[in-house]
Amino acid sequence: MLILVVIFSVSFAVFYIWFDPKLPFFHLQSFSFRHFNVTVKTDGTYLNVATLTRIEVRNHNGKLTYHYGGSDVEVSAGQDKGIELGSTHVAGFSQAKNNMTTLKIETKNNQLVEDGVGPRLMSRYKNKDIVVNVEIRTTVGVEWKGWRIKALRVNIVCGGVTLKTLNRDMPKCTINLLKWINNHG
């Protein structure tokens, strides 16, 4: 058993030194509302919203290619992701070594919200104080010269920032895979 542990450790060390693997970097490049309307009717308050999000994905690896499976994306507003702004599916793609890709994500939603929530959201929208969140659930696999490593499920969480902040910075996203955090980029 000890010999197997030593062989595995040496193999992992050689792999790490040879490939110098780096996690992909995700940034919330931009976020905008194509449409934002709160309507009060006799049967309740309705939020009608359409969003456009751009996520920048960078592969800083010089030897490894990433393969992303189809991604489920949810866009929400509020500190606790309280108000759903829409969801969609983004087709899978491959990302060559030393490459940057931008994902364009469009969502729409028309939903009934609590009567007090609608006017607060409209006020925050007008003042650019609305907090936006983007969560991407996907799979990521790695390839080197035709050899593929099985894809793993990951969650990428972007946002938690106001529209004012987005005008100044391009926030980094968190990759949730064994609680790894994307801190470089």
Coordinates of C-alpha atoms in Angstrom, one line a residue:
M1 CA 0.0 0.0 0.0
L2 CA 2.8 2.4 0.9
I3 CA 4.5 1.7 -2.5
L4 CA 1.2 2.6 -4.3
V5 CA 1.0 5.9 -2.4
V6 CA 4.6 6.7 -3.2
I7 CA 4.0 5.9 -6.9
F8 CA 0.8 8.0 -7.0
S9 CA 2.6 10.9 -5.3
V10 CA 5.5 10.9 -7.6
S11 CA 3.2 10.6 -10.7
F12 CA 1.2 13.6 -9.5
A13 CA 4.3 15.6 -8.8
V14 CA 5.7 14.9 -12.3
F15 CA 2.3 15.8 -13.8
Y16 CA 2.2 19.1 -11.9
I17 CA 5.8 20.1 -12.8
W18 CA 5.4 19.1 -16.4
F19 CA 2.0 20.7 -17.1
D20 CA 2.0 23.5 -14.5
P21 CA -1.9 23.3 -14.5
K22 CA -3.9 26.5 -13.9
L23 CA -7.6 26.7 -13.2
P24 CA -9.6 28.7 -15.8
F25 CA -10.3 32.3 -14.8
F26 CA -13.9 33.6 -15.0
H27 CA -14.7 37.4 -14.8
L28 CA -18.1 39.1 -15.0
Q29 CA -17.2 41.3 -18.0
S30 CA -20.5 43.2 -18.2
F31 CA -24.1 43.1 -17.2
S32 CA -27.0 45.1 -18.5
F33 CA -30.7 45.2 -18.5
R34 CA -32.3 45.2 -21.9
H35 CA -35.7 45.7 -20.3
F36 CA -36.7 46.4 -16.7
N37 CA -40.3 47.1 -15.8
V38 CA -42.4 46.8 -12.7
T39 CA -46.2 46.9 -13.2
V40 CA -48.8 47.0 -10.4
K41 CA -52.0 45.4 -11.5
T42 CA -55.2 44.4 -9.5
D43 CA -54.0 40.8 -9.2
G44 CA -50.4 41.7 -8.1
T45 CA -47.1 43.3 -8.9
Y46 CA -45.2 42.0 -11.9
L47 CA -41.5 42.2 -12.8
N48 CA -40.8 42.0 -16.5
V49 CA -37.0 41.9 -17.1
A50 CA -34.5 40.9 -19.8
T51 CA -30.7 40.8 -19.2
L52 CA -27.5 40.6 -21.1
T53 CA -24.4 39.2 -19.3
R54 CA -21.0 38.7 -20.7
I55 CA -18.6 36.3 -18.9
E56 CA -14.9 36.3 -19.8
V57 CA -13.2 32.9 -19.6
R58 CA -9.4 32.6 -19.8
N59 CA -7.3 29.5 -20.2
H60 CA -3.7 30.4 -19.1
N61 CA -2.4 26.9 -19.6
G62 CA 0.3 26.5 -22.3
K63 CA -0.3 22.7 -22.8
L64 CA -3.9 22.0 -21.7
T65 CA -7.2 22.5 -23.5
Y66 CA -10.5 22.8 -21.6
H67 CA -13.8 21.3 -22.7
Y68 CA -16.9 22.8 -21.2
G69 CA -20.2 20.9 -21.3
G70 CA -23.6 22.6 -21.8
S71 CA -24.1 25.1 -19.0
D72 CA -27.2 26.0 -17.0
V73 CA -27.1 29.7 -16.1
E74 CA -29.3 31.5 -13.5
V75 CA -29.3 35.3 -13.2
S76 CA -30.8 36.8 -10.0
A77 CA -30.9 40.0 -8.0
G78 CA -30.4 40.7 -4.3
Q79 CA -27.9 39.7 -1.7
D80 CA -29.4 36.3 -1.2
K81 CA -30.2 35.6 -4.9
G82 CA -33.8 36.4 -3.9
I83 CA -35.3 37.5 -7.2
E84 CA -34.9 35.4 -10.3
L85 CA -34.1 37.5 -13.4
G86 CA -34.1 34.6 -15.7
S87 CA -32.3 31.4 -16.7
T88 CA -31.0 29.8 -19.9
H89 CA -28.8 27.1 -21.3
V90 CA -25.5 27.8 -23.0
A91 CA -24.0 25.3 -25.4
G92 CA -20.8 23.5 -24.6
F93 CA -17.5 24.7 -26.1
S94 CA -13.8 23.9 -26.2
Q95 CA -11.1 26.4 -25.2
A96 CA -7.6 26.0 -26.6
K97 CA -4.5 26.7 -24.6
N98 CA -3.6 30.4 -23.9
N99 CA -7.1 31.4 -25.0
M100 CA -9.8 33.9 -24.0
T101 CA -13.5 33.3 -24.8
T102 CA -16.5 35.6 -24.0
L103 CA -19.8 34.0 -23.3
K104 CA -22.9 36.1 -24.2
I105 CA -25.8 35.1 -21.9
E106 CA -29.3 36.5 -22.5
T107 CA -32.2 35.9 -20.1
K108 CA -35.9 37.0 -19.8
N109 CA -38.4 36.6 -17.0
N110 CA -41.9 37.9 -16.3
Q111 CA -43.0 37.0 -12.8
L112 CA -45.3 37.9 -10.0
V113 CA -43.4 39.5 -7.0
E114 CA -44.4 40.6 -3.6
D115 CA -46.1 44.0 -3.7
G116 CA -43.4 45.8 -1.7
V117 CA -40.5 44.2 -3.6
G118 CA -41.4 45.6 -7.0
P119 CA -41.0 49.3 -6.1
R120 CA -37.8 48.7 -4.1
L121 CA -36.3 46.9 -7.1
M122 CA -37.3 49.7 -9.5
S123 CA -35.7 52.2 -7.1
R124 CA -32.5 50.2 -6.9
Y125 CA -32.5 49.7 -10.7
K126 CA -32.8 53.5 -11.3
N127 CA -30.0 54.2 -8.7
K128 CA -27.8 51.4 -10.0
D129 CA -27.8 49.9 -6.5
I130 CA -29.3 46.6 -7.6
V131 CA -27.1 43.6 -6.7
V132 CA -26.7 41.1 -9.5
N133 CA -25.6 37.5 -9.4
V134 CA -24.8 34.9 -12.1
E135 CA -24.5 31.2 -11.4
I136 CA -23.2 28.8 -14.0
R137 CA -23.5 25.0 -13.5
T138 CA -21.3 23.1 -16.0
T139 CA -18.8 20.4 -16.5
V140 CA -15.1 20.9 -17.3
G141 CA -12.8 18.4 -18.8
V142 CA -9.1 18.7 -19.7
E143 CA -7.2 17.5 -22.9
W144 CA -3.6 17.1 -23.8
K145 CA -2.6 15.9 -27.2
G146 CA -5.7 13.8 -27.7
W147 CA -5.8 12.4 -24.1
R148 CA -8.9 13.5 -22.2
I149 CA -9.5 13.6 -18.5
K150 CA -13.1 13.0 -17.5
A151 CA -15.2 16.1 -17.0
L152 CA -16.0 17.2 -13.5
R153 CA -19.1 19.1 -12.4
V154 CA -18.4 22.7 -11.3
N155 CA -20.4 25.8 -10.2
I156 CA -19.1 29.2 -11.1
V157 CA -20.6 32.1 -9.1
C158 CA -20.2 35.7 -10.4
G159 CA -21.5 38.9 -9.0
G160 CA -22.8 39.9 -5.7
V161 CA -22.0 43.4 -6.9
T162 CA -24.1 46.5 -7.8
L163 CA -24.3 47.9 -11.3
K164 CA -22.3 50.9 -10.0
T165 CA -19.4 48.6 -9.1
L166 CA -19.6 46.8 -12.5
N167 CA -19.0 50.2 -14.2
R168 CA -15.6 50.4 -12.4
D169 CA -14.4 46.8 -12.1
M170 CA -14.6 43.5 -13.8
P171 CA -15.2 41.2 -10.7
K172 CA -13.7 37.8 -10.6
C173 CA -15.9 34.8 -10.2
T174 CA -15.6 31.9 -7.8
I175 CA -15.2 28.3 -9.0
N176 CA -16.8 25.9 -6.6
L177 CA -15.0 22.6 -6.9
L178 CA -13.8 21.4 -3.6
K179 CA -14.2 25.1 -2.6
W180 CA -11.4 26.2 -4.8
I181 CA -11.5 30.0 -5.3
N182 CA -10.3 31.8 -8.4
N183 CA -8.1 34.5 -6.9
H184 CA -5.7 35.2 -9.8
G185 CA -6.4 36.7 -13.1

